[in-house]
mmCIF file of C-alpha atoms in Angstrom:
data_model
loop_
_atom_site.group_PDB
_atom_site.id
_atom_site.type_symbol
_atom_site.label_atom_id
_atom_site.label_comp_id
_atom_site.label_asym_id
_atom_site.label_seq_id
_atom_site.Cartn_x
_atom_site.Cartn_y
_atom_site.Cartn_z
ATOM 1 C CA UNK A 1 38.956 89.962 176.225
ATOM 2 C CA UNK A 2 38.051 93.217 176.215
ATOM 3 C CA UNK A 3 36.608 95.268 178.593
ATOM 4 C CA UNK A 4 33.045 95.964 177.501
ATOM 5 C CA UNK A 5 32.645 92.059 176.737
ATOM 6 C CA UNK A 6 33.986 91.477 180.130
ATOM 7 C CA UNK A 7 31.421 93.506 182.267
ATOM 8 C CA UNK A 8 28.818 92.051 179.688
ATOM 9 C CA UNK A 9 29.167 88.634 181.359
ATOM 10 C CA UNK A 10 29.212 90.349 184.992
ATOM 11 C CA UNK A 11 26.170 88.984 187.296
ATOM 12 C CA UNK A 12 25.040 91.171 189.611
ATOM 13 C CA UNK A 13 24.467 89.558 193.590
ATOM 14 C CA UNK A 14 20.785 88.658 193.649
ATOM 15 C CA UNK A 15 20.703 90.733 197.226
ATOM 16 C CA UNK A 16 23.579 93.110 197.972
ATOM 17 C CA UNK A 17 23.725 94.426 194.433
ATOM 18 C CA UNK A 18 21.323 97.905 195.756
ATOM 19 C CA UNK A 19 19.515 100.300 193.874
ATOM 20 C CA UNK A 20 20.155 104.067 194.647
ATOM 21 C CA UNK A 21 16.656 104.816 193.722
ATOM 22 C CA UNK A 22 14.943 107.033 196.447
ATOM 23 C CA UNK A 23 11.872 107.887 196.823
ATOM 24 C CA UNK A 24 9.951 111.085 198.502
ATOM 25 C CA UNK A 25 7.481 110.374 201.391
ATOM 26 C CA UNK A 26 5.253 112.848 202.297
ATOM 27 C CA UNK A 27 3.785 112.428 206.313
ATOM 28 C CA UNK A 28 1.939 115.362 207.787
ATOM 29 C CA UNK A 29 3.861 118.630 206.565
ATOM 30 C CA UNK A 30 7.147 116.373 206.681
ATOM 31 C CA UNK A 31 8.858 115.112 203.163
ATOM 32 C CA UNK A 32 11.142 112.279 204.177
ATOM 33 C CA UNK A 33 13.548 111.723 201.496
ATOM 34 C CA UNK A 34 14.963 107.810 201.451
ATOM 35 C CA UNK A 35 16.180 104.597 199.617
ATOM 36 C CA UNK A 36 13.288 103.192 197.592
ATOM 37 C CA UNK A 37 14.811 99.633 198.363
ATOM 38 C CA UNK A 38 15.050 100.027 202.101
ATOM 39 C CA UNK A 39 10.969 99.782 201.879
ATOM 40 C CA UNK A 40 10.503 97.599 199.126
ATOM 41 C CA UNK A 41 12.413 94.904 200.647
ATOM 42 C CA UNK A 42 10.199 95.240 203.872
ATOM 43 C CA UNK A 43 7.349 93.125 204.553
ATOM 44 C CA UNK A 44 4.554 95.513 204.213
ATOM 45 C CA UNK A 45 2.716 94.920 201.477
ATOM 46 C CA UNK A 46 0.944 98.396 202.320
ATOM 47 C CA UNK A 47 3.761 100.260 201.633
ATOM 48 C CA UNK A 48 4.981 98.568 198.573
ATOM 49 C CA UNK A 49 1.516 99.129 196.886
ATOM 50 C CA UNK A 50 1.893 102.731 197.235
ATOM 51 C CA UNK A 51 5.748 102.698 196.522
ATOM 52 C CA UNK A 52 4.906 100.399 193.198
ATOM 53 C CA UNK A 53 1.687 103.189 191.884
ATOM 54 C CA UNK A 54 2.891 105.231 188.851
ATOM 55 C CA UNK A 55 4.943 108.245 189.497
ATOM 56 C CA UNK A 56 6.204 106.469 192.373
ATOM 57 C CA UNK A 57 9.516 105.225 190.660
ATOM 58 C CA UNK A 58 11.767 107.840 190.474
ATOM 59 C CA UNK A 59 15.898 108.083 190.474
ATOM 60 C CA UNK A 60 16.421 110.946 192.583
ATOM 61 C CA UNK A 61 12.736 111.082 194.748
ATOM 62 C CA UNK A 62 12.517 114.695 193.089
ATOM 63 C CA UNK A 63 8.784 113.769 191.823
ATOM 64 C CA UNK A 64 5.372 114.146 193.494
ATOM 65 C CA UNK A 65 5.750 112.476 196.820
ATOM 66 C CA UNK A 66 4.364 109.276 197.778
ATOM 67 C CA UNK A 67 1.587 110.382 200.839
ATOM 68 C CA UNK A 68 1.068 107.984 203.265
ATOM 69 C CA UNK A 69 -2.291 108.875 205.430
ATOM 70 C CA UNK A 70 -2.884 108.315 208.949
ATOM 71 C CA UNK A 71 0.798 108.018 210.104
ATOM 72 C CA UNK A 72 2.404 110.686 211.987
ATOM 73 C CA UNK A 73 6.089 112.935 211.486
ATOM 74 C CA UNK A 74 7.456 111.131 214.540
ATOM 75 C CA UNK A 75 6.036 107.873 213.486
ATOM 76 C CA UNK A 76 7.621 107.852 210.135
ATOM 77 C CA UNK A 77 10.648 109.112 212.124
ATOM 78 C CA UNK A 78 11.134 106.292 214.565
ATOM 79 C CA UNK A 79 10.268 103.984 211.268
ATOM 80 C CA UNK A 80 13.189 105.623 209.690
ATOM 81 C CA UNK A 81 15.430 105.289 212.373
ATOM 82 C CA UNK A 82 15.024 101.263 212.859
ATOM 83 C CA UNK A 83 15.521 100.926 209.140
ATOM 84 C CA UNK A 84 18.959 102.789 209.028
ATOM 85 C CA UNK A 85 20.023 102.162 212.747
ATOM 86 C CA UNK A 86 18.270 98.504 213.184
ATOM 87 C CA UNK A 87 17.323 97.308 216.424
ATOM 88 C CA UNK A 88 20.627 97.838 218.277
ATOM 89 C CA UNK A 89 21.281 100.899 216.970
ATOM 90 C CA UNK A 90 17.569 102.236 218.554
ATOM 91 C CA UNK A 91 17.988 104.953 221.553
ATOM 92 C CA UNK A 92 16.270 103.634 224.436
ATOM 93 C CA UNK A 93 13.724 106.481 224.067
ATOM 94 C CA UNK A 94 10.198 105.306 225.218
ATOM 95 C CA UNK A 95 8.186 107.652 222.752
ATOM 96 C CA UNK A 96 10.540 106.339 219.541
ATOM 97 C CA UNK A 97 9.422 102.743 220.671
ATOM 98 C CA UNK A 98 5.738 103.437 220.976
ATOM 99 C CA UNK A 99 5.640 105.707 217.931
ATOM 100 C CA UNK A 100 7.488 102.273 215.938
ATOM 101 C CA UNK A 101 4.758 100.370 218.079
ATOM 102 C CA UNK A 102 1.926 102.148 216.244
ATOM 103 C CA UNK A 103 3.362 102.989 213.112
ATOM 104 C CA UNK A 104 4.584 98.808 212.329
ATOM 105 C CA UNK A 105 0.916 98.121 213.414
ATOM 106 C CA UNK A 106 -0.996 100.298 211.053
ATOM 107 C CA UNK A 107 1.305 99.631 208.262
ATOM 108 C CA UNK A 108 1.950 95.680 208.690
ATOM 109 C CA UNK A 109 5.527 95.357 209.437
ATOM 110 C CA UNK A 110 4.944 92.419 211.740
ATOM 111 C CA UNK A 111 8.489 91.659 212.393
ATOM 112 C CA UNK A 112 8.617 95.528 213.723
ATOM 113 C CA UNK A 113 6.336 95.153 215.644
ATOM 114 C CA UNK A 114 7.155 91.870 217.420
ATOM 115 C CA UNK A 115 10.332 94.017 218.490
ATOM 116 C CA UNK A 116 8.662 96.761 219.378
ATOM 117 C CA UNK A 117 6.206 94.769 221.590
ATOM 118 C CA UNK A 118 9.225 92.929 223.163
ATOM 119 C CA UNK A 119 11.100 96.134 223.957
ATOM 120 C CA UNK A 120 8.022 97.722 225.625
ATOM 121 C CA UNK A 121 7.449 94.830 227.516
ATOM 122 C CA UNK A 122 9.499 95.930 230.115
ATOM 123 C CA UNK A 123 9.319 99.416 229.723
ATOM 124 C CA UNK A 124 8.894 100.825 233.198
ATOM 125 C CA UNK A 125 7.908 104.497 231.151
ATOM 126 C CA UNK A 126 4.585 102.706 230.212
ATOM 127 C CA UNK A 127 1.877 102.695 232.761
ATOM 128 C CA UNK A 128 -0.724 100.834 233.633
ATOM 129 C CA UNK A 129 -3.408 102.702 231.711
ATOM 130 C CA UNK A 130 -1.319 103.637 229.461
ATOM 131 C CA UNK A 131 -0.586 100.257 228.894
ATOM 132 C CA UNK A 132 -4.146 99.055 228.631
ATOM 133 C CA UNK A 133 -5.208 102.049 226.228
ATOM 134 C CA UNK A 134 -2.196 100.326 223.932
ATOM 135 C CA UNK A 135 -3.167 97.205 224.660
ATOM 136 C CA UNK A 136 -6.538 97.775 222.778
ATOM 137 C CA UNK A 137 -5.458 100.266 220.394
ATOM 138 C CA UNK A 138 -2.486 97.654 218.566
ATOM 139 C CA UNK A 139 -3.824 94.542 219.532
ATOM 140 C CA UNK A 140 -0.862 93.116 222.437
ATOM 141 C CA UNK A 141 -3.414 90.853 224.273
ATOM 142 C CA UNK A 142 -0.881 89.741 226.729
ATOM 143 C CA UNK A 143 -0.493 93.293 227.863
ATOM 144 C CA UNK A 144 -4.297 93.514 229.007
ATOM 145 C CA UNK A 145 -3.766 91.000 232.500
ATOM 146 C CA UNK A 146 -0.481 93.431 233.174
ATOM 147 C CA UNK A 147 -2.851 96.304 233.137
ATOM 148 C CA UNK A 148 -6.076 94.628 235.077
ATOM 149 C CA UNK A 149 -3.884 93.603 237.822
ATOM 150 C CA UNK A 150 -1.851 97.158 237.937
ATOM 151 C CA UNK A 151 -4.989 98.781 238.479
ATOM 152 C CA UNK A 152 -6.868 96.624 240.465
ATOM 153 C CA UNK A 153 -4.165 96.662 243.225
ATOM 154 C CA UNK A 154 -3.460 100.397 243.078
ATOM 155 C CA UNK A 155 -5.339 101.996 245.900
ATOM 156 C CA UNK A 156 -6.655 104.924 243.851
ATOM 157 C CA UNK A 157 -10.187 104.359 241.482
ATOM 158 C CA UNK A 158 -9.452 105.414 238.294
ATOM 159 C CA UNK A 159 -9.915 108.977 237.425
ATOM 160 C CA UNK A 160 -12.393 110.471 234.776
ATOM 161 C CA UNK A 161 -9.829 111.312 232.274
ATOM 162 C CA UNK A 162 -8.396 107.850 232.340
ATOM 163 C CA UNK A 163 -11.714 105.829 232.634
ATOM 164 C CA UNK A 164 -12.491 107.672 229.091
ATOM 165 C CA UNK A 165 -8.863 106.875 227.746
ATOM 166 C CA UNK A 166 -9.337 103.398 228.184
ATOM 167 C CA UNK A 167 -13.098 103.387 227.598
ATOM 168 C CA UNK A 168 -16.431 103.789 229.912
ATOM 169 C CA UNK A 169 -16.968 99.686 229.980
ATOM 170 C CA UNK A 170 -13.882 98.779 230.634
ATOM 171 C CA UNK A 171 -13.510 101.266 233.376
ATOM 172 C CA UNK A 172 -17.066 99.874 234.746
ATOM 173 C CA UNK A 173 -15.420 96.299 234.969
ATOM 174 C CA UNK A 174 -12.232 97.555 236.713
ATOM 175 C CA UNK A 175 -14.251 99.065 239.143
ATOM 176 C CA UNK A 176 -16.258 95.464 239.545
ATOM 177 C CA UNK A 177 -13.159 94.048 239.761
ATOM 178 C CA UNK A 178 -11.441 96.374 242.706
ATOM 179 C CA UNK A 179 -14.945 95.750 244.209
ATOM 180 C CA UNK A 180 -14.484 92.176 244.608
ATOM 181 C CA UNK A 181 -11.021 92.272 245.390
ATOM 182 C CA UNK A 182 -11.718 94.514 248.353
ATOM 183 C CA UNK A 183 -14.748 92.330 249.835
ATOM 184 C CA UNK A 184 -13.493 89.696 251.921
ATOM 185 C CA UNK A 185 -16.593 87.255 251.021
ATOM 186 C CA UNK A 186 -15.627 87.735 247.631
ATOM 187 C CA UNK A 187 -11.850 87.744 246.937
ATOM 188 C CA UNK A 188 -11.612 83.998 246.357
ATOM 189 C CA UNK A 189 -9.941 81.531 248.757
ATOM 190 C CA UNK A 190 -7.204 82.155 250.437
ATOM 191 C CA UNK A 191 -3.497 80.900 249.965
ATOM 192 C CA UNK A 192 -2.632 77.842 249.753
ATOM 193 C CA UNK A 193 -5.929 77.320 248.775
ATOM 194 C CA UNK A 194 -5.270 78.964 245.001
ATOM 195 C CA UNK A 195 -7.551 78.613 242.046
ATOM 196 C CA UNK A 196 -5.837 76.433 238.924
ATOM 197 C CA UNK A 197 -5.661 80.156 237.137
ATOM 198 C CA UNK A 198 -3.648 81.537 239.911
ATOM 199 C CA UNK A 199 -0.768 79.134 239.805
ATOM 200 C CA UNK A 200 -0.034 79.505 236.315
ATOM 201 C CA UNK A 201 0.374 83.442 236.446
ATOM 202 C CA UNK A 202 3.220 85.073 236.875
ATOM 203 C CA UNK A 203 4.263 87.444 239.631
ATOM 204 C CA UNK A 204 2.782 90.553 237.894
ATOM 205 C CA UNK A 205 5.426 93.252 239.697
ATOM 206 C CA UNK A 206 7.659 90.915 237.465
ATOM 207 C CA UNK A 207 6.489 92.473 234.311
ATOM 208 C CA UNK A 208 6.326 96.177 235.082
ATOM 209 C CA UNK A 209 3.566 96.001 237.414
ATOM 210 C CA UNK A 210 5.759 96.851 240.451
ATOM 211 C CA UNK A 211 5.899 94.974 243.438
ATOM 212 C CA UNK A 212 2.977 94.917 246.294
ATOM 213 C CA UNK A 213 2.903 97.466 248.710
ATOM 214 C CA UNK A 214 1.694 96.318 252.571
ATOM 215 C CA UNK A 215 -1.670 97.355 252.386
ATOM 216 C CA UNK A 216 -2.002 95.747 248.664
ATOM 217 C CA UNK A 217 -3.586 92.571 247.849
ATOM 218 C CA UNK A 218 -1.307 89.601 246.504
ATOM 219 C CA UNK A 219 -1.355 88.692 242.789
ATOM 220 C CA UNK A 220 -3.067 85.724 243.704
ATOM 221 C CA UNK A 221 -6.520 87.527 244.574
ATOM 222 C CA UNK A 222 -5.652 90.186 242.123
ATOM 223 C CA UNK A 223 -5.730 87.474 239.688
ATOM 224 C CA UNK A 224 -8.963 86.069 241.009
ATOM 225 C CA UNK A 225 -10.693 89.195 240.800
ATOM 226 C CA UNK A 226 -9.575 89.833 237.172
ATOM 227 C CA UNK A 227 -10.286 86.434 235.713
ATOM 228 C CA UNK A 228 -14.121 86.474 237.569
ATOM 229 C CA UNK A 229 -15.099 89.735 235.883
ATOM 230 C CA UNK A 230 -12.849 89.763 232.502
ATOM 231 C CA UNK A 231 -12.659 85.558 232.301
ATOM 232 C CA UNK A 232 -9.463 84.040 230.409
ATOM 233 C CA UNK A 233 -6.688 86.465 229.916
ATOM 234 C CA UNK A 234 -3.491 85.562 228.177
ATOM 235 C CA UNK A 235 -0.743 85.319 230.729
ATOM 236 C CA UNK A 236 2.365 87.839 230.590
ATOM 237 C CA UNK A 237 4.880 86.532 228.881
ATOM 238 C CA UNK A 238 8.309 85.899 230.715
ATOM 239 C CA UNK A 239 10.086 88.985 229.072
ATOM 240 C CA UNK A 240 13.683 88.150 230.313
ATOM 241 C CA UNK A 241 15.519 88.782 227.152
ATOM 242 C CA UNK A 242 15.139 92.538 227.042
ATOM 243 C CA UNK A 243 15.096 93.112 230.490
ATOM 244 C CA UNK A 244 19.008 94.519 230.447
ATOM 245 C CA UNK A 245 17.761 97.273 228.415
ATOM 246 C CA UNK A 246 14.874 98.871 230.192
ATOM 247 C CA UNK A 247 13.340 101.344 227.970
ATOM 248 C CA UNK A 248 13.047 104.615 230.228
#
């Protein structure tokens, strides 16, 4: 048989036959220059309409490049990264996780993003108002009781420039909240005596929040407090899987 015949009948794999196509992505001031594939097999259907527009298909990502709007250099860059490196091979670098953290969420890699929330979970780099401002900005509504409690317990108000981070009526509440905590004929009854709420919550120094210092209040009235202004929270999730590798 010859040899052209032969190949002729060849099959290629249906998933690790890859294309060296690459494509040019323009972020900022900052041309990224990749493999086409490693985006179109991704889940974002975002970035595979602007991947799949004419003039996007090119063999050597010499043509115009592909822009993609409201996405940062360093965001791209920490995109980049868990696409070559995967999730192992990210550095524990607290800014690369919250730059992945933003950029999976405006872009619609969920599967990023899960990782990316599960990683920060335990990041002891993220503060509490830091926390809360991400919290709201990407949607991780089982980061918002974390937050409440951090700052409800803390014995400093919140400061100007981080009541307008995380937003005038949210900082109003907090300050409700601290109030209540901090008035005996108000902070709930005491242990054992423990609303159903209180039982099912977590130890909140468990999950970043940092243990209670002498003066503090226990999570229990923390909670209290938190649950009469705010109502129902979603409870932290037991983040014990990434807990080996704190991102600092």
């Amino acid at each position: 048989m010859s040899g052209s015949l032969s190949e002729s009948l060849d099959t290629d794999h249906s998933r690790f036959f890859f294309d060296d196509e690459m494509v040019t992505i323009k972020v900022e001031r900052t041309r990224f220059r990749v493999h086409r594939v490693k985006f179109l097999s991704s889940e974002s259907d975002v970035v595979k309409t602007m991947l799949t527009q004419p003039g996007a298909n090119d063999k050597t990502g010499a043509m115009k490049p592909v822009e993609i709007p409201n996405v940062t250099a360093a965001e791209m860059e920490a995109l980049l990264t868990f696409f070559y490196d995967g999730f192992q091979g990210m550095p524990n670098d607290f800014e690369l996780w919250k730059n992945l953290l933003s950029i999976s969420t405006r872009l619609r890699f969920d599967n990023i993003r899960a990782q990316a929330i599960a990683k920060l979970d335990w990041s002891p780099s993220l503060t509490p108002v830091q926390r809360l401002y991400l919290a709201k900005k990407h949607d991780v509504p089982h980061w918002l009781r974390i937050a409440y409690h951090s700052i409800c317990r803390r014995s400093e108000p919140l400061e100007v420039g981080e009541a307008e981070k995380i937003g005038w009526d949210t900082a109003i509440r907090l300050a409700k909240a601290r109030e209540i905590l901090r008035d005996p004929k108000q902070a709930g009854p005491p242990k054992p005596v423990q609303p159903a709420g209180c039982v099912a919550t977590p130890p909140i120094f468990a999950f970043g929040g940092g243990s209670p210092k002498p003066n503090e209040p226990d999570d229990c009235r923390v909670s209290c407090a938190v649950d009469q202004v705010f109502g129902p929270l979603p409870s932290p999730r037991p983040a014990i899987a990434f807990k080996a590798s704190l991102v600092d």
